[in-house]
Coordinates of C-alpha atoms in Angstrom, one line a residue:
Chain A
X1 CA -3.2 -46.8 -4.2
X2 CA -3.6 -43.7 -2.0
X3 CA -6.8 -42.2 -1.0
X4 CA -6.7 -38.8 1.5
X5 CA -9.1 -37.1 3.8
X6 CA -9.3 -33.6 4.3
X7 CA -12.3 -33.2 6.4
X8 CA -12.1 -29.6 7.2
X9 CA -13.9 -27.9 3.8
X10 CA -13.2 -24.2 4.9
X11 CA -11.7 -22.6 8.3
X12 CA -11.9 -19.0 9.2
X13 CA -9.5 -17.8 12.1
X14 CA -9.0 -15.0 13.4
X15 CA -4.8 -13.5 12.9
X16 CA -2.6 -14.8 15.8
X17 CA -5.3 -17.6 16.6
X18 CA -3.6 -21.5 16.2
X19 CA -5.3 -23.4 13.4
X20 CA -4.8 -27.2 13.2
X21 CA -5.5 -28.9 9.3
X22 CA -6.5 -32.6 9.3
X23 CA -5.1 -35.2 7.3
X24 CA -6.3 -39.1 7.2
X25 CA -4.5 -41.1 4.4
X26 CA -5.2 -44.6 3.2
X27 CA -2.5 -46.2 1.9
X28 CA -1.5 -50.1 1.2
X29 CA 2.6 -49.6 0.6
X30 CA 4.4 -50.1 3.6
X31 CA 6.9 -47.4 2.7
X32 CA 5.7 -44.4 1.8
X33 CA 5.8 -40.3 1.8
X34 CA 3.9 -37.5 3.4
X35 CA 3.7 -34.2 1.4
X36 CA 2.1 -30.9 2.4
X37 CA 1.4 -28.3 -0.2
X38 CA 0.0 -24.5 0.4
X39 CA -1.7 -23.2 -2.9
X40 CA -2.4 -19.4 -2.0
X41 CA -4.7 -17.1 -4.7
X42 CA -2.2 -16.9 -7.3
X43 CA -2.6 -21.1 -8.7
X44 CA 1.0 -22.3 -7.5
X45 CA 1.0 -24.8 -5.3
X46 CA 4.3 -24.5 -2.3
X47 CA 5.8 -27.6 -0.9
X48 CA 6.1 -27.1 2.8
X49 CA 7.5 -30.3 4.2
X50 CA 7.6 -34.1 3.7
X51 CA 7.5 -37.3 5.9
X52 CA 9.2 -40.3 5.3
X53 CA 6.5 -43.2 7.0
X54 CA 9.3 -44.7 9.3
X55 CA 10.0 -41.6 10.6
X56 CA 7.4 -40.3 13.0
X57 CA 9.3 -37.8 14.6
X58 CA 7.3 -34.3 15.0
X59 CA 9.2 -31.4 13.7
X60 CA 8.4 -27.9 13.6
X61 CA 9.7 -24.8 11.7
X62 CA 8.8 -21.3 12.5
X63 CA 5.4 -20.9 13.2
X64 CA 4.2 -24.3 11.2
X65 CA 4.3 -27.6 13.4
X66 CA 3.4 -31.0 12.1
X67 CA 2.3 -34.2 13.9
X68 CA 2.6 -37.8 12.2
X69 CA 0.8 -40.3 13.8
X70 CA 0.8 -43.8 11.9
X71 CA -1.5 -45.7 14.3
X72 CA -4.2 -43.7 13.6
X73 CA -3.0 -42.6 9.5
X74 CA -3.3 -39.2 10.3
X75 CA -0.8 -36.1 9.3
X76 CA -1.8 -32.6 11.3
X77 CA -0.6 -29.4 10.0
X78 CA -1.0 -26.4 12.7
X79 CA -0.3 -23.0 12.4
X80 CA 0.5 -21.2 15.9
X81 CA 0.0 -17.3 15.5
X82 CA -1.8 -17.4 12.0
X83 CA -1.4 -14.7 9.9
X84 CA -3.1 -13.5 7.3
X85 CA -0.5 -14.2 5.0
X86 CA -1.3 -17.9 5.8
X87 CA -4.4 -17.5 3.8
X88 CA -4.1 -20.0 1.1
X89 CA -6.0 -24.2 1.0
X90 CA -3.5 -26.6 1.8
X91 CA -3.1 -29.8 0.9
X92 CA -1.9 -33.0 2.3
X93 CA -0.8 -35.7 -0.2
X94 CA 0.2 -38.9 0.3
X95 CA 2.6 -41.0 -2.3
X96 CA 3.7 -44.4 -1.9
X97 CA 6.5 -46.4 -3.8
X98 CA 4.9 -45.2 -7.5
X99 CA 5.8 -41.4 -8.3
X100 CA 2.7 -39.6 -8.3
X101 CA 0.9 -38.0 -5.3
X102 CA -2.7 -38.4 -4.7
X103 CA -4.5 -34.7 -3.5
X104 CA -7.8 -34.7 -1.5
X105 CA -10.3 -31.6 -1.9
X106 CA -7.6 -29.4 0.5
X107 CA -8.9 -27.0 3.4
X108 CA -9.3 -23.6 2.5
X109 CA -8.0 -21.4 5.6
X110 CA -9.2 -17.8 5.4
X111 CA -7.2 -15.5 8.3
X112 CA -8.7 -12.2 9.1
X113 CA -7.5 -9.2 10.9
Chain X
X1 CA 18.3 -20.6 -9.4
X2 CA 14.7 -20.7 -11.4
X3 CA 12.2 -23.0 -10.8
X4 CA 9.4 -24.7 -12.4
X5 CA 8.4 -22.5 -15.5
X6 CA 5.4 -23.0 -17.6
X7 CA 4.1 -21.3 -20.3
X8 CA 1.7 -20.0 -21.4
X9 CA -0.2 -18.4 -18.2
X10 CA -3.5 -18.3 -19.8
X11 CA -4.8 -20.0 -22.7
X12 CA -8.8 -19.8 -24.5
X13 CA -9.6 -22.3 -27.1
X14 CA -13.3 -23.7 -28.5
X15 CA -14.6 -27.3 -28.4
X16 CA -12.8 -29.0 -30.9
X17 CA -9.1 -27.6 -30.6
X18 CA -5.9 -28.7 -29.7
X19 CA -3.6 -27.3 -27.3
X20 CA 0.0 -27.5 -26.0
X21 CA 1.4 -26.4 -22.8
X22 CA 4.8 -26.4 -22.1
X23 CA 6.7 -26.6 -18.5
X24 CA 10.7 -26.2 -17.9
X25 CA 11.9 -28.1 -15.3
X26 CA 13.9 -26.8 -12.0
X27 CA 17.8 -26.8 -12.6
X28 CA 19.0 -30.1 -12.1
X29 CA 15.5 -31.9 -12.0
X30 CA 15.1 -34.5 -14.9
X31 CA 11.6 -36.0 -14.0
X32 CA 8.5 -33.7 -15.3
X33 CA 5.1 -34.9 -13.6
X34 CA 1.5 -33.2 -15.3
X35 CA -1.6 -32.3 -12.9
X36 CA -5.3 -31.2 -13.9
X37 CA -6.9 -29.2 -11.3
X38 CA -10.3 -28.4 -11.6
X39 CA -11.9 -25.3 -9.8
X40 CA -12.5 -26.5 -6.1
X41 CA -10.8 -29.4 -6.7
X42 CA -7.1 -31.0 -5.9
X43 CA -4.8 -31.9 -8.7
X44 CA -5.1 -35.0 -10.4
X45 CA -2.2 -36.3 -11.6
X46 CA -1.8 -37.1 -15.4
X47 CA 1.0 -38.5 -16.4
X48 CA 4.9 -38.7 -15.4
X49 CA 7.9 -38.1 -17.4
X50 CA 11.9 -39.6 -17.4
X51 CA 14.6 -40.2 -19.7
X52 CA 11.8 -39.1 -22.4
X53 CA 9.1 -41.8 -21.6
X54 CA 6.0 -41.7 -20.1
X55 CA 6.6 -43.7 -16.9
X56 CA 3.5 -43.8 -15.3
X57 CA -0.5 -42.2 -16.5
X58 CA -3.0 -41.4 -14.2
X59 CA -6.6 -41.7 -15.8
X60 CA -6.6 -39.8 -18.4
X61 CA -8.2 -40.9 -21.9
X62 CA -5.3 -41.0 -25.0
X63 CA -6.6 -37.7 -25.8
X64 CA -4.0 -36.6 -23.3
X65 CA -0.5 -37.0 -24.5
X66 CA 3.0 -35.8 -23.6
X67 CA 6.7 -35.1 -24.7
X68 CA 9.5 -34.8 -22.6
X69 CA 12.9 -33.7 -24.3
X70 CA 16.6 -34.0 -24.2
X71 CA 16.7 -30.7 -22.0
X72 CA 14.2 -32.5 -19.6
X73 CA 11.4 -29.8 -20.6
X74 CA 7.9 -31.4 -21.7
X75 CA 4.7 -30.4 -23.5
X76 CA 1.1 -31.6 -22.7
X77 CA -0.9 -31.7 -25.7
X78 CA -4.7 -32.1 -25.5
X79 CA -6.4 -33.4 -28.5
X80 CA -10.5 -32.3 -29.7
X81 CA -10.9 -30.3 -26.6
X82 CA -14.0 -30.7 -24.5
X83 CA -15.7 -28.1 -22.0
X84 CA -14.8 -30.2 -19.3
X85 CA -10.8 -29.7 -19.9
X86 CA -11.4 -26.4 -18.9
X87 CA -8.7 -26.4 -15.5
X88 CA -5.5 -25.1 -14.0
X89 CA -2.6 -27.4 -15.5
X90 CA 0.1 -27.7 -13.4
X91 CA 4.0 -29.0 -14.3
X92 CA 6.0 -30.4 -11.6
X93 CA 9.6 -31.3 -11.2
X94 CA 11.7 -33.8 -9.4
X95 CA 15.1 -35.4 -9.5
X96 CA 15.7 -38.9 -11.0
X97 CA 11.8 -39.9 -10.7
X98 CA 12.3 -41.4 -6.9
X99 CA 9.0 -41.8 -5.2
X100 CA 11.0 -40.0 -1.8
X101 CA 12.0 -36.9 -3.8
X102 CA 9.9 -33.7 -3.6
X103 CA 8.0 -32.5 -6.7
X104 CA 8.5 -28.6 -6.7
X105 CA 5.0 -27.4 -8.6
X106 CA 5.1 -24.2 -11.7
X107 CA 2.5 -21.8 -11.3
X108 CA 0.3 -23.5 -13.6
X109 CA -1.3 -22.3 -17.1
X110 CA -4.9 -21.9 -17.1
X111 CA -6.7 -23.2 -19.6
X112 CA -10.3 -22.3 -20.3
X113 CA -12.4 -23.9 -23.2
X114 CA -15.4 -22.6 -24.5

């Protein structure tokens, strides 16, 4: 089973500030998958990237960055140069060798002018 | 190329009811995976579809049921609706059921019971 820990409830920012999103997972598989999901106002949720666990490389597109670090279960989303449009709560969801994927509570990230 | 479609977008029924939501998978997916979302809450998964079965349920009393179909679409059906149904239901799609492959979400059909 996988259990996931968003602490951050709610983050304001102001645009073109960086904002970094916290992710602790639990997990018992020894193989298993990183997923991180942006639901903005409208309800559907958009996949932004996944992480294989035996691949800890950091990797960064655009504007989005994230950092993987399996000694400490922990899967960092930051967002250099927010923008408002980055409004949204995103989730981080763990899934290990069975299909589904386990959501925490998500951040809510708020950007304002 | 479409994506995940569900239908319909918003649905109001009474304590008591049944309802069925539909979802049509992304081309070339054949694995349809159901989520309740509460408001404030993440998804919970429901259940997982392939090849027509149900191949994995989350916790979810039998009330909650599903159908997948030769075309790979699906249907939820909730039976004797309760007030606490009341959530965003969300369809998601994904190639051959692999725990490695990405589930590409719909944009959900809100369900509100009264």
């Amino acid at each position: 089973a996988q259990k996931v820990t968003q602490a951050q409830t709610e983050i304001s920012v102001v645009e073109k500030e960086d904002v970094t999103l916290d992710c602790v997972y639990e997990t018992r598989d020894t193989t298993y998958y990183l997923f991180w999901y942006k639901q903005p106002p409208s309800g559907e949720l958009v996949f932004l990237i996944r992480r294989n666990s035996f691949d800890e490389q950091n990797e960064i597109s655009g504007r989005y960055s994230w950092n993987f670090q399996k000694s400490t279960s922990s899967f960092n989303f930051t967002i250099t140069a927010s923008q408002v449009v980055d409004s949204a709560v995103y989730f981080c969801a763990p899934r290990g060798t069975a299909s589904k994927l386990t959501f925490g509570t998500g951040t809510r990230l708020q950007v304002t002018l | 190329d479409a994506g995940v479609t569900q239908s319909p977008t918003h649905l109001i029924k009474t304590r008591g009811q049944q309802v069925t939501l539909r979802c049509s998978p992304k081309s070339g997916h054949d694995t349809v995976s159901w989520y309740q979302q509460a408001l404030g809450q993440g998804p919970q998964f429901i259940f997982q579809y392939y090849e027509e079965e149900e191949r994995q349920r989350g916790n979810f009393p039998d009330r909650f049921s599903g159908h997948q179909f030769p075309n790979y679409s699906s249907e939820l059906n909730v039976n004797a609706l309760l007030l606490g149904d009341s959530a965003l239901y969300l369809c998601a799609s994904s190639p051959s059921g692999r725990a490695h492959y990405t589930q590409y979400f719909g944009p959900g059909t809100r369900l509100t019971v009264l």
